[in-house]
Coordinates of C-alpha atoms in Angstrom, one line a residue:
Chain M
X238 CA 61.8 70.5 107.5
X239 CA 64.9 72.9 108.8
X240 CA 66.8 71.7 111.9
X241 CA 69.6 73.5 113.9
X242 CA 73.3 72.8 113.7
X243 CA 76.8 74.0 114.3
X244 CA 79.1 73.7 111.1
X245 CA 81.8 75.2 109.7
X246 CA 81.7 76.7 106.1
X247 CA 83.5 74.0 104.8
X248 CA 81.5 71.6 106.5
X249 CA 77.9 73.1 105.5
X250 CA 79.3 73.4 101.7
X251 CA 80.4 69.4 101.8
X252 CA 77.1 68.5 103.7
X253 CA 75.1 70.4 100.7
X254 CA 77.3 68.3 98.3
X255 CA 76.1 65.0 100.1
X256 CA 72.7 66.2 100.4
X257 CA 72.6 66.8 96.6
X258 CA 74.5 63.6 95.7
X259 CA 76.2 64.6 92.5
X260 CA 77.4 62.4 89.9
X261 CA 80.7 63.5 89.7
X262 CA 83.1 65.6 91.9
X263 CA 86.5 66.0 90.4
X264 CA 89.1 67.6 93.1
X265 CA 92.7 68.0 93.9
X266 CA 92.2 67.4 97.7
X267 CA 95.4 69.1 99.3
X268 CA 96.5 72.6 99.6
X269 CA 95.8 75.1 98.0
X270 CA 92.2 73.3 98.2
X271 CA 90.1 73.1 101.3
X272 CA 88.5 70.8 103.5
X273 CA 85.7 70.5 101.4
X274 CA 86.9 67.8 99.1
X275 CA 88.1 66.0 102.3
X276 CA 85.0 65.8 103.9
X277 CA 83.0 64.8 100.7
X278 CA 85.7 62.1 100.0
X279 CA 84.7 60.7 103.6
X280 CA 81.1 60.8 102.4
X281 CA 82.1 58.6 99.1
X282 CA 84.2 56.4 101.1
X283 CA 81.6 55.6 103.8
X284 CA 78.9 54.8 100.7
X285 CA 76.9 57.9 101.9
X286 CA 76.7 59.2 98.3
X287 CA 76.9 57.6 95.0
X288 CA 79.0 60.3 93.5
X289 CA 82.0 59.2 91.5
X290 CA 85.2 61.1 93.2
X291 CA 87.7 61.6 90.7
X292 CA 91.0 62.5 92.7
X293 CA 92.9 64.6 89.9
X294 CA 96.7 65.8 89.9
X295 CA 95.8 69.8 89.8
X296 CA 93.1 71.8 89.6
X297 CA 93.7 72.2 85.7
X298 CA 92.6 68.8 85.6
X299 CA 89.9 68.8 88.1
X300 CA 88.0 71.6 86.0
X301 CA 89.0 69.3 82.9
X302 CA 87.3 66.2 84.4
X303 CA 84.1 68.4 85.4
X304 CA 84.2 69.8 81.9
X305 CA 84.1 66.2 80.6
X306 CA 81.4 64.8 82.8
X307 CA 79.2 67.7 82.5
X308 CA 79.6 67.9 78.8
X309 CA 78.5 63.8 78.8
X310 CA 75.1 64.8 80.7
X311 CA 76.2 64.5 84.3
X312 CA 76.2 66.8 87.3
X313 CA 80.0 67.8 88.2
X314 CA 80.9 69.9 91.0
X315 CA 84.8 70.6 92.2
X316 CA 85.9 73.1 95.1
X317 CA 89.0 75.0 95.3
X318 CA 90.5 78.0 96.5
X319 CA 93.3 80.6 96.0
X320 CA 96.3 79.5 93.6
X321 CA 93.8 76.3 92.9
X322 CA 91.8 78.5 91.2
X323 CA 94.4 80.6 89.0
X324 CA 95.4 77.1 88.0
X325 CA 91.8 76.3 86.7
X326 CA 92.1 79.8 84.6
X327 CA 92.2 78.3 81.1
X328 CA 89.8 75.6 81.9
X329 CA 87.1 78.1 83.3
X330 CA 86.3 80.0 80.1
X331 CA 85.7 76.3 78.1
X332 CA 83.3 75.5 81.0
X333 CA 81.5 78.6 80.7
X334 CA 81.6 79.2 76.7
X335 CA 80.6 75.4 76.5
X336 CA 77.6 76.0 78.6
X337 CA 78.3 73.5 81.1
X338 CA 76.5 74.4 84.4
X339 CA 79.4 73.1 86.7
X340 CA 79.1 74.3 90.2
X341 CA 82.2 75.1 92.2
X342 CA 82.6 75.7 95.6
X343 CA 85.4 78.8 95.7
X344 CA 86.6 79.3 99.3
X345 CA 88.1 83.0 98.8
X346 CA 91.9 83.3 99.6
X347 CA 94.6 85.5 98.4
X348 CA 96.7 84.7 95.6
X349 CA 100.7 84.1 96.2
X350 CA 103.0 86.7 95.8
X351 CA 103.7 86.9 98.6
X352 CA 103.1 83.4 99.8
X353 CA 99.6 83.7 101.7
X354 CA 96.7 81.5 102.1
X355 CA 94.6 83.5 104.2
X356 CA 91.4 85.4 103.1
X357 CA 90.8 87.9 100.4
X358 CA 88.8 88.1 97.6
X359 CA 91.8 88.0 94.7
X360 CA 91.2 84.4 93.6
X361 CA 87.6 85.0 92.3
X362 CA 88.2 88.7 91.3
X363 CA 90.8 87.6 89.2
X364 CA 88.6 85.3 87.3
X365 CA 85.5 87.7 87.1
X366 CA 85.7 87.7 83.2
X367 CA 85.6 84.0 82.8
X368 CA 81.9 83.7 82.3
X369 CA 80.9 82.0 85.6
X370 CA 77.8 83.4 87.6
X371 CA 79.2 84.3 90.9
X372 CA 77.7 84.3 94.3
X373 CA 78.9 85.5 97.8
X374 CA 78.1 84.5 101.1
X375 CA 78.4 86.4 104.6
X376 CA 78.7 83.4 106.7
X377 CA 78.4 79.6 107.0
X378 CA 74.7 79.9 106.5
X379 CA 74.5 81.9 103.5
X380 CA 77.4 79.9 101.9
X381 CA 75.1 76.6 102.2
X382 CA 72.0 78.6 101.3
X383 CA 74.0 79.9 98.1
X384 CA 75.2 76.3 97.1
X385 CA 71.9 74.8 97.3
X386 CA 70.4 77.4 94.8
X387 CA 73.4 77.1 92.4
X388 CA 72.2 74.4 90.2
X389 CA 68.8 75.4 89.9
X390 CA 70.2 78.7 88.7
X391 CA 72.8 77.5 86.3
X392 CA 71.3 74.4 84.9
X393 CA 68.0 76.7 84.0
X394 CA 67.8 76.4 79.8
X395 CA 67.7 80.3 79.8
X396 CA 71.0 80.1 81.7
X397 CA 73.2 77.1 81.3
X398 CA 76.2 78.7 83.0
X399 CA 78.6 77.7 85.6
X400 CA 78.3 78.7 89.2
X401 CA 80.8 80.0 91.6
X402 CA 79.6 79.6 95.4
X403 CA 82.3 82.2 97.4
X404 CA 82.5 82.3 100.8
X405 CA 85.3 83.9 103.1
X406 CA 88.5 81.7 103.7
X407 CA 89.1 80.8 107.3
X408 CA 86.9 83.6 108.5
X409 CA 83.7 81.6 107.8
X410 CA 85.3 78.4 106.1
X411 CA 86.9 77.5 109.2
X412 CA 84.5 79.0 111.8
X413 CA 82.1 76.9 113.8
X414 CA 78.7 78.8 114.0
X415 CA 75.3 78.0 114.3
X416 CA 73.3 76.9 110.8
X417 CA 69.9 75.7 110.1
X418 CA 69.6 72.9 107.7
X419 CA 67.4 71.9 105.4
X420 CA 66.4 67.9 105.4
X421 CA 68.1 65.9 102.7
X422 CA 64.5 65.2 101.1
X423 CA 63.6 68.4 100.7
X424 CA 67.0 69.3 99.2
X425 CA 66.9 66.7 96.7
X426 CA 63.4 68.3 95.8
X427 CA 64.5 71.6 95.6
X428 CA 67.6 70.9 93.6
X429 CA 65.8 68.4 91.2
X430 CA 67.6 66.3 88.6
X431 CA 69.6 67.4 86.0
X432 CA 68.0 66.5 82.5
X433 CA 70.1 68.7 79.8
X434 CA 68.4 68.5 76.7
X435 CA 71.4 67.6 74.5
X436 CA 74.7 66.3 75.7
X437 CA 77.9 64.1 74.4
X438 CA 76.8 60.5 75.3
X439 CA 73.0 61.1 74.0
X440 CA 73.1 58.6 71.2
X441 CA 69.8 59.9 69.6
X442 CA 71.7 63.4 69.0
X443 CA 75.1 62.7 69.0
X444 CA 76.8 66.2 69.9
X445 CA 80.1 67.8 69.3
X446 CA 81.5 69.9 72.3
X447 CA 84.4 72.2 72.0
X448 CA 85.6 72.4 68.6
X449 CA 87.3 74.9 67.0
X450 CA 85.1 78.1 66.4
X451 CA 86.1 79.9 63.5
X452 CA 85.7 83.8 63.2
X453 CA 82.5 83.3 61.5
X454 CA 80.8 82.1 64.4
X455 CA 83.1 83.0 67.5
X456 CA 81.3 86.4 68.0
X457 CA 77.7 84.9 67.9
X458 CA 78.8 82.1 70.2
X459 CA 80.1 85.1 72.9
X460 CA 76.9 87.0 72.3
X461 CA 74.7 84.2 73.3
X462 CA 76.9 83.7 76.1
X463 CA 76.5 87.4 77.3
X464 CA 72.6 87.2 76.8
X465 CA 72.5 84.1 78.9
X466 CA 74.7 86.1 81.8
X467 CA 72.0 88.8 81.5
X468 CA 69.4 86.3 81.7
X469 CA 70.9 84.9 84.9
X470 CA 69.8 87.8 86.9
X471 CA 66.0 87.0 86.7
X472 CA 66.7 83.2 87.4
X473 CA 68.6 84.1 90.6
X474 CA 65.7 86.0 91.7
X475 CA 63.0 83.5 91.1
X476 CA 65.3 80.6 92.5
X477 CA 65.6 82.9 95.5
X478 CA 61.9 83.0 95.9
X479 CA 61.6 79.4 95.5
X480 CA 64.1 78.9 98.1
X481 CA 62.2 81.4 100.3
X482 CA 59.2 79.3 100.2
X483 CA 61.2 76.0 101.6
X484 CA 63.3 77.9 104.2
X485 CA 61.7 81.1 104.7
X486 CA 65.4 82.6 104.0
X487 CA 65.3 85.6 101.9
X488 CA 67.7 86.2 99.7
X489 CA 68.1 88.8 96.5
X490 CA 70.7 90.4 94.2
X491 CA 72.4 92.2 97.3
X492 CA 71.2 92.8 101.0
X493 CA 70.0 96.2 101.8
X494 CA 70.9 96.8 105.4
X495 CA 69.3 100.2 107.2
X496 CA 69.1 101.7 103.5
X497 CA 66.0 103.0 103.5
X498 CA 66.6 106.5 104.8
X499 CA 70.8 106.1 104.7
X500 CA 72.8 109.5 104.1
X501 CA 75.9 107.1 104.3
X502 CA 76.5 103.8 103.0
X503 CA 79.0 101.1 102.3
X504 CA 79.3 98.6 99.3
X505 CA 81.2 95.3 100.3
X506 CA 81.2 91.6 99.8
X507 CA 81.3 88.7 102.4
X508 CA 82.3 88.0 105.9
X509 CA 83.4 91.8 106.6
X510 CA 79.8 92.8 105.6
X511 CA 78.7 91.3 108.9
X512 CA 81.1 93.1 111.0
X513 CA 80.2 96.5 109.5
X514 CA 76.5 95.9 110.0
X515 CA 77.8 96.1 114.1
X516 CA 79.4 99.4 113.4
X517 CA 75.7 100.4 111.5
X518 CA 73.9 99.3 114.9
X519 CA 76.1 101.3 116.9
X520 CA 75.8 104.6 114.3
X521 CA 72.1 104.2 114.1
X522 CA 72.0 104.5 118.0
X523 CA 73.8 107.8 118.0
X524 CA 71.4 109.0 115.5
X525 CA 73.7 108.7 112.6
X526 CA 71.7 107.7 109.4
X527 CA 74.2 104.8 108.1
X528 CA 73.8 101.8 106.0
X529 CA 75.1 99.3 103.9
X530 CA 74.6 96.8 100.7
X531 CA 76.2 93.7 100.8
X532 CA 76.8 92.5 97.1
X533 CA 75.5 88.7 97.0
X534 CA 75.7 88.5 93.1
X535 CA 78.6 89.7 91.5
X536 CA 78.4 88.0 88.1
X537 CA 75.7 88.9 86.6
X538 CA 76.6 92.7 88.3
X539 CA 73.5 94.3 89.2
X540 CA 74.3 97.6 88.1
X541 CA 70.8 99.1 87.5
X542 CA 69.4 97.9 90.8
X543 CA 72.4 99.0 92.7
X544 CA 71.8 102.7 91.2
X545 CA 68.3 102.3 92.3
X546 CA 69.0 101.4 95.6
X547 CA 72.0 104.1 96.2
X548 CA 70.2 106.8 94.4
X549 CA 69.2 108.9 97.8
X550 CA 72.6 108.3 99.4
X551 CA 75.1 111.6 100.1
X552 CA 78.4 109.8 100.4
X553 CA 79.3 106.1 99.4
X554 CA 82.3 103.9 100.3
X555 CA 83.0 100.8 98.1
X556 CA 85.6 98.3 99.5
X557 CA 87.5 95.9 97.4
X558 CA 89.2 92.7 99.4
X559 CA 91.1 92.6 96.2
X560 CA 93.9 94.5 94.6
X561 CA 93.6 94.9 90.7
X562 CA 96.6 97.1 90.5
X563 CA 94.4 99.7 88.0
X564 CA 96.0 102.3 90.2
X565 CA 92.6 103.5 90.4
X566 CA 90.7 101.3 92.9
X567 CA 89.6 97.9 92.9
X568 CA 86.9 95.7 90.8
X569 CA 83.8 96.3 92.6
X570 CA 84.7 100.2 93.2
X571 CA 85.0 100.4 89.4
X572 CA 81.9 98.7 88.6
X573 CA 79.7 100.2 91.1
X574 CA 81.0 103.6 90.5
X575 CA 80.1 103.1 86.9
X576 CA 76.7 102.0 87.6
X577 CA 75.9 105.4 89.4
X578 CA 77.0 107.3 86.3
X579 CA 73.3 107.9 85.0
X580 CA 72.1 108.9 88.4
X581 CA 71.5 112.6 88.5
X582 CA 72.4 113.9 91.4
X583 CA 74.9 110.9 92.5
X584 CA 76.3 110.1 95.4
X585 CA 80.1 111.2 96.1
X586 CA 81.9 108.1 96.2
X587 CA 85.2 106.9 97.6
X588 CA 86.8 103.5 97.3
X589 CA 88.9 101.5 99.7
X590 CA 91.0 98.4 99.2
X591 CA 91.1 96.2 102.6
X592 CA 91.7 93.0 104.3
X593 CA 94.2 91.6 102.3
X594 CA 96.0 88.2 102.7
X595 CA 93.6 88.0 106.0
X596 CA 94.4 91.4 107.3
X597 CA 91.8 91.5 110.2
X598 CA 88.9 93.9 109.6
X599 CA 87.2 95.4 112.9
X600 CA 84.0 97.5 113.4
X601 CA 86.4 100.2 114.1
X602 CA 87.5 100.5 110.7
X603 CA 84.1 101.0 109.2
X604 CA 83.3 103.6 112.0
X605 CA 86.4 105.6 110.6
X606 CA 85.1 105.0 106.9
X607 CA 81.6 106.3 108.2
X608 CA 83.3 109.3 109.8
X609 CA 85.0 110.2 106.4
X610 CA 81.7 109.8 104.6
X611 CA 80.1 112.3 107.0
X612 CA 82.2 115.1 106.4
X613 CA 82.2 114.3 102.6
X614 CA 78.1 114.5 102.7
X615 CA 78.3 117.4 104.7
X616 CA 80.2 119.5 101.6
X617 CA 84.1 118.6 103.0
X618 CA 86.6 117.7 100.3
X619 CA 86.5 114.4 98.8
X620 CA 89.9 113.8 99.1
X621 CA 91.5 110.7 97.3
X622 CA 89.2 108.3 95.6
X623 CA 91.6 105.4 95.9
X624 CA 93.1 104.5 99.2
X625 CA 94.0 101.1 101.3
X626 CA 92.6 100.6 105.0
X627 CA 94.2 98.6 107.8
X628 CA 97.8 98.6 106.6
X629 CA 100.6 99.8 109.6
X630 CA 102.2 103.0 108.2
Chain C
X148 CA 77.3 93.6 129.4
X149 CA 77.7 93.6 125.4
X150 CA 75.0 93.1 123.2
X151 CA 72.9 90.2 123.2
X152 CA 74.6 88.9 126.1
X153 CA 77.5 88.2 124.3
X154 CA 80.8 87.0 125.8
X155 CA 84.2 86.5 124.3
X156 CA 86.8 84.3 124.9
X157 CA 90.8 84.5 123.6
X158 CA 92.5 81.3 123.7
X159 CA 96.4 81.2 123.9
X160 CA 98.2 78.1 123.4
X161 CA 101.0 76.2 121.4
X162 CA 100.3 74.6 118.3
X163 CA 99.7 70.7 119.2
X164 CA 98.3 71.4 122.9
X165 CA 94.6 71.2 121.5
X166 CA 93.6 75.0 122.1
X167 CA 91.7 74.9 118.9
X168 CA 90.2 71.8 119.9
X169 CA 89.3 73.2 123.5
X170 CA 88.0 76.2 121.7
X171 CA 85.6 74.4 119.1
X172 CA 84.5 72.0 122.1
X173 CA 83.4 75.2 124.0
X174 CA 81.4 76.2 120.6
X175 CA 79.8 72.8 120.7
X176 CA 78.6 72.9 124.7
X177 CA 77.2 76.5 124.1
X178 CA 75.4 75.2 121.3
X179 CA 74.0 72.2 122.9
X180 CA 73.1 74.6 125.5
X181 CA 71.0 77.0 122.9
X182 CA 73.5 79.6 122.6
X183 CA 74.6 81.3 119.3
X184 CA 78.5 80.5 118.9
X185 CA 81.6 81.1 116.9
X186 CA 84.8 79.0 117.3
X187 CA 87.6 80.0 115.3
X188 CA 91.5 79.9 115.3
X189 CA 93.6 82.4 114.0
X190 CA 95.5 81.0 111.0
X191 CA 99.4 81.3 110.8
X192 CA 102.1 78.8 110.2
X193 CA 101.2 75.6 111.5
X194 CA 104.0 74.0 113.2
X195 CA 104.0 72.2 116.9
X196 CA 105.1 74.4 119.8
X197 CA 104.5 77.7 118.0
X198 CA 101.9 80.2 120.0
X199 CA 98.4 80.1 118.3
X200 CA 95.4 82.0 119.2
X201 CA 91.6 80.9 119.2
X202 CA 88.5 82.9 119.7
X203 CA 84.8 82.2 121.1
X204 CA 81.9 84.2 120.8
X205 CA 78.9 82.9 122.7
X206 CA 75.4 84.8 122.4
X207 CA 71.6 84.8 122.7
X208 CA 71.4 86.0 119.1
X209 CA 73.6 85.4 116.0
X210 CA 76.2 87.4 116.0
X211 CA 77.5 89.2 112.3
X212 CA 81.0 90.3 113.5
X213 CA 83.6 88.2 112.1
X214 CA 87.0 89.5 113.0
X215 CA 89.4 88.5 115.9
X216 CA 88.5 89.3 119.6
X217 CA 90.3 92.5 120.7
X218 CA 88.4 93.3 124.0
X219 CA 87.9 89.5 125.2
X220 CA 85.8 88.9 128.8
X221 CA 88.4 86.1 129.3
X222 CA 91.6 85.0 128.6
X223 CA 92.6 81.0 128.8
X224 CA 96.2 80.6 128.8
X225 CA 97.1 76.9 127.8
X226 CA 101.0 77.1 128.0
X227 CA 102.2 79.5 131.0
X228 CA 105.8 79.9 128.8
X229 CA 103.7 81.8 126.5
X230 CA 103.4 84.6 129.4
X231 CA 107.0 85.7 128.5
X232 CA 106.5 86.4 124.8
X233 CA 102.7 87.4 124.4
X234 CA 100.8 90.2 126.1
X235 CA 98.0 87.8 127.1
X236 CA 96.1 90.2 128.9
X237 CA 96.2 92.8 126.0
X238 CA 92.1 94.4 125.6
X239 CA 90.8 92.0 128.2
X240 CA 87.9 93.6 129.9
X241 CA 88.6 95.2 133.6
X242 CA 85.9 92.7 135.2
X243 CA 86.8 89.6 133.2
X244 CA 89.4 87.3 134.1
X245 CA 92.3 85.5 133.0
X246 CA 92.7 81.8 133.3
X247 CA 96.2 80.0 133.4
X248 CA 97.5 76.6 133.2
X249 CA 100.1 76.6 135.8
X250 CA 101.4 74.8 138.9
X251 CA 101.5 78.1 140.7
X252 CA 98.9 79.9 142.4
X253 CA 97.0 82.9 141.2
X254 CA 99.3 85.7 143.6
X255 CA 102.7 84.0 142.4
X256 CA 101.8 83.8 138.3
X257 CA 100.4 87.6 138.7
X258 CA 103.8 88.9 138.5
X259 CA 104.2 87.5 135.3
X260 CA 101.2 89.6 134.0
X261 CA 102.0 93.1 132.7
X262 CA 99.4 95.8 133.7
X263 CA 96.6 93.2 134.6
X264 CA 95.0 94.1 137.9
X265 CA 91.8 91.9 137.5
X266 CA 91.0 88.6 138.3
X267 CA 93.7 85.6 138.1
X268 CA 92.7 82.1 138.0
X269 CA 94.9 79.1 137.7
X270 CA 94.6 75.6 137.1
X271 CA 97.2 72.6 137.0
X272 CA 96.1 71.0 133.6
X273 CA 99.4 69.0 133.7
X274 CA 98.2 67.3 136.9
X275 CA 94.6 67.0 136.4
X276 CA 95.4 65.6 132.8
X277 CA 97.9 63.1 134.0
X278 CA 96.0 61.9 136.9
X279 CA 92.9 61.4 134.9
X280 CA 94.2 60.6 131.3
X281 CA 97.8 59.3 132.1
X282 CA 99.0 61.6 129.8
X283 CA 99.3 65.2 129.2
X284 CA 96.2 66.6 127.0
X285 CA 95.9 70.1 128.9
X286 CA 92.4 71.1 126.5
X287 CA 89.8 69.1 128.6
X288 CA 91.0 70.6 131.8
X289 CA 91.1 74.3 130.6
X290 CA 87.9 74.0 128.9
X291 CA 86.3 73.2 132.4
X292 CA 88.0 75.9 134.2
X293 CA 87.0 78.4 131.3
X294 CA 83.5 77.2 131.8
X295 CA 83.4 77.3 135.4
X296 CA 85.1 80.6 135.9
X297 CA 83.3 82.4 133.3
X298 CA 79.6 81.0 134.2
X299 CA 78.6 80.9 130.5
X300 CA 77.3 77.2 130.9
X301 CA 75.5 75.3 133.8
X302 CA 77.8 72.7 135.4
X303 CA 75.2 70.0 135.0
X304 CA 74.3 70.6 131.4
X305 CA 77.8 71.4 130.5
X306 CA 78.8 68.0 131.8
X307 CA 76.1 66.2 130.0
X308 CA 76.4 67.7 126.8
X309 CA 80.3 67.1 126.9
X310 CA 80.0 63.3 127.5
X311 CA 77.7 63.2 124.6
X312 CA 80.3 65.4 122.5
X313 CA 83.3 62.9 123.6
X314 CA 81.2 60.0 122.8
X315 CA 80.8 61.2 119.0
X316 CA 84.5 62.4 119.2
X317 CA 86.0 59.5 120.3
X318 CA 83.8 57.0 118.4
X319 CA 86.7 55.1 117.6
X320 CA 88.3 55.1 121.3
X321 CA 85.4 54.8 123.6
X322 CA 87.8 54.1 126.3
X323 CA 89.1 57.8 126.8
X324 CA 85.6 59.6 127.1
X325 CA 85.7 58.3 130.9
X326 CA 89.2 59.8 131.4
X327 CA 88.3 63.1 129.8
X328 CA 84.9 63.3 131.7
X329 CA 87.0 62.8 134.9
X330 CA 89.3 65.5 133.9
X331 CA 86.6 67.6 133.3
X332 CA 85.3 67.2 137.0
X333 CA 88.5 67.3 138.9
X334 CA 89.2 70.8 137.0
X335 CA 86.2 72.1 138.0
X336 CA 86.8 71.4 141.5
X337 CA 90.6 72.3 141.3
X338 CA 90.6 75.7 139.5
X339 CA 92.0 78.3 142.0
X340 CA 90.5 82.0 141.8
X341 CA 92.8 84.9 142.6

């Protein structure tokens, strides 16, 4: 049964965790983390969950504690943000390569230098090669829904990978909005129990986890890990289909908004996609064939599916809320543009880096991009492919 | 009228005065009335007395826009000393209104507003708060003034929903519920429209 509430994105994630009632939550419950461990700790203190809450001294330790718990056969979760995620970096690779399906709630915030805690995607984009599945949300509803889908995806025997559920810091994490929740019984039924085939504390089949992997096997393990990430794509779609049966809410690898006949399109991630939809609606009323793709799943990267969805587009802008200092564009730009390479003809494509450190992004910004795309589609000069948007000159 | 009956509020206050709380309470009350809501503060350095801004969107369908509000329908100023340093009516819709916490009347306080020629409403939230709560908590009076001036919610439903909301919010100190309800009722009567 679905019912209506109003919750911030942080409250929504903490509530999803409460409904799931995981075995272990290890978290560093102060800044740079979020209110998520704080709310969840309250559920623990009030006896509303059976979870063992481990208040560690740093994020390196929270991820280590999750690795230990998950390896022992428990279901472990954590939550962090910004430089907290950066401090986990070393252990994120250990979690993924040990094939431990930990779930991490990431509230996307800028990385320091200069000090800033507002929204952008530099934290999770910086860790994109660690081997974690990454799923992004536009709003509190999607953050909640994605969190409920994380364990059925990551724990599946064909996948066995950790999952990061991302939402935009402050913009959705601290904003109160309407949300439709699923009753706890249905959540428990949907998420199911975690029953790993092998684990550290299984006495019939003792297991070593995390030993030194010599050159003779390391590459084989990495190939298996890469195969698991490939399998994740199909599993994500299966779980989305099951989720739709329970909630009526439909999810895919990405959302196509007004894309069917779009000549001009954007590809972007997160809350700003909602803001861009308002610009699309306005342009459609004016007769402009504008559309957008909001990427939900960044890892695994849906390259073939994106190429298929974008093949009819004349001019395309790809927007990164992270600066990767490649001097050529952000990570989303590089990967989407590469995905289009085999198309003939292919859309003319430009990239923007935007919204860094919480810089506000309005419908007017997107209208300006669509205006540039209209020029490009009409045969105009492509201009520089790597620019920034929203900064003061 | 904006799409889907959207009404947008911008709150200007100082850290510690409860502008963010008032913003979230407005979202609560509008949610209880069956509306789609957004309530969010603009985060910056969090220190007592520093200027803060918070926003509400209230509409009949989910609003997908997630950015600050540049063209609000209503502006609520919780601290009148901000009028000296913040252009509070920036982008305010011509048929909207600014609601200011001050002991002055609308025409007197209008002199402090730069180019604004639209409606100015005032409420002495200090007086209301001190008479009903015994201390200065301007957020409940400002909330009632904002709801009355904007007409975004019906009075009876708003008062009923707020009573429920206060019982929840002040579960550990129920003695303050009556005072806050009295603050809402008094502010509702005392707000002056210029």
